[in-house]
């Protein structure tokens, strides 16, 4: 929800700026109507993007119920970097759209750099959204906005750069330094060279400023990779919470591997999960109770359904998971003792839990 609010306050001023400039500067009704339609589609794609984010807003380390939502394609920790580049790219696009021919040469080049940087980032967003291993239905929501941006950027850059090349020679500035730069850059081939020369320094300066506010030097890549279930994701998520009941032992396997000792992958209600021996023993014990004392099993399950889920939502770190694992140890030994007393083949019963 926080992300949606941020996007709302970013997009609304942009939309207002678009409409103001469109209605004030374009005298031809056809142009006004055309830009109004295009801007409306752009706003619609932004709204769909926000909707997708609302549906898929959890970070990879959160244990979630897939019925309630999904994992975000953008890591919250590195999200400011993506938002800053997005805002600069859209701001540069607006400036070039309406003032391209009248901008001073350095500002013109800087805004073109912002827009160019936004293009590969938009392509990365589309590629990130192209694959979701768990919930493919919402992927298109994230792709429409960057696609709209790329199309707009290409059209505006093509139009402005061609027009700028033809009018730069006629410009004069009061400032001698700006006038000198304009005359130099107006020569064939000079301005594109300046733009490409500015790409890396401008990108590096923005990253350096972001680092002062707590971002990493490679946050622009981590915002895609420190996620789960999406195309560039490199993280695994905790076991999915059961929609009908959430068990702490499934969250415990998110702890430090040397402590919780994960064994293998398993499958629960159609989803792959990581299992350890403690989880297998607990589930085998529940199965044993269900087979031999269904009324007692119903009481135990109702208790887990009522208290397990709220508590599991608070266990999102390795330390908390490790603590749960250690606290569950006495119960694990009790479950194991009951299994060996009441089951003819206890190990076989344990090992068949969550089989793929």
mmCIF file of C-alpha atoms in Angstrom, residues 81 204-218:
data_model
loop_
_atom_site.group_PDB
_atom_site.id
_atom_site.type_symbol
_atom_site.label_atom_id
_atom_site.label_comp_id
_atom_site.label_asym_id
_atom_site.label_seq_id
_atom_site.Cartn_x
_atom_site.Cartn_y
_atom_site.Cartn_z
ATOM 1 C CA UNK A 81 16.745 3.572 -6.928
ATOM 2 C CA UNK A 204 27.303 7.264 -11.803
ATOM 3 C CA UNK A 205 26.416 10.605 -10.194
ATOM 4 C CA UNK A 206 22.802 9.532 -9.610
ATOM 5 C CA UNK A 207 23.963 6.235 -8.107
ATOM 6 C CA UNK A 208 26.467 8.061 -5.877
ATOM 7 C CA UNK A 209 23.742 10.384 -4.569
ATOM 8 C CA UNK A 210 21.471 7.420 -3.918
ATOM 9 C CA UNK A 211 24.278 5.710 -1.971
ATOM 10 C CA UNK A 212 24.321 8.696 0.396
ATOM 11 C CA UNK A 213 20.713 7.808 1.232
ATOM 12 C CA UNK A 214 21.417 4.150 1.971
ATOM 13 C CA UNK A 215 21.154 2.506 -1.441
ATOM 14 C CA UNK A 216 23.783 0.080 -2.740
ATOM 15 C CA UNK A 217 26.018 0.762 -5.711
ATOM 16 C CA UNK A 218 24.295 -2.077 -7.576
#
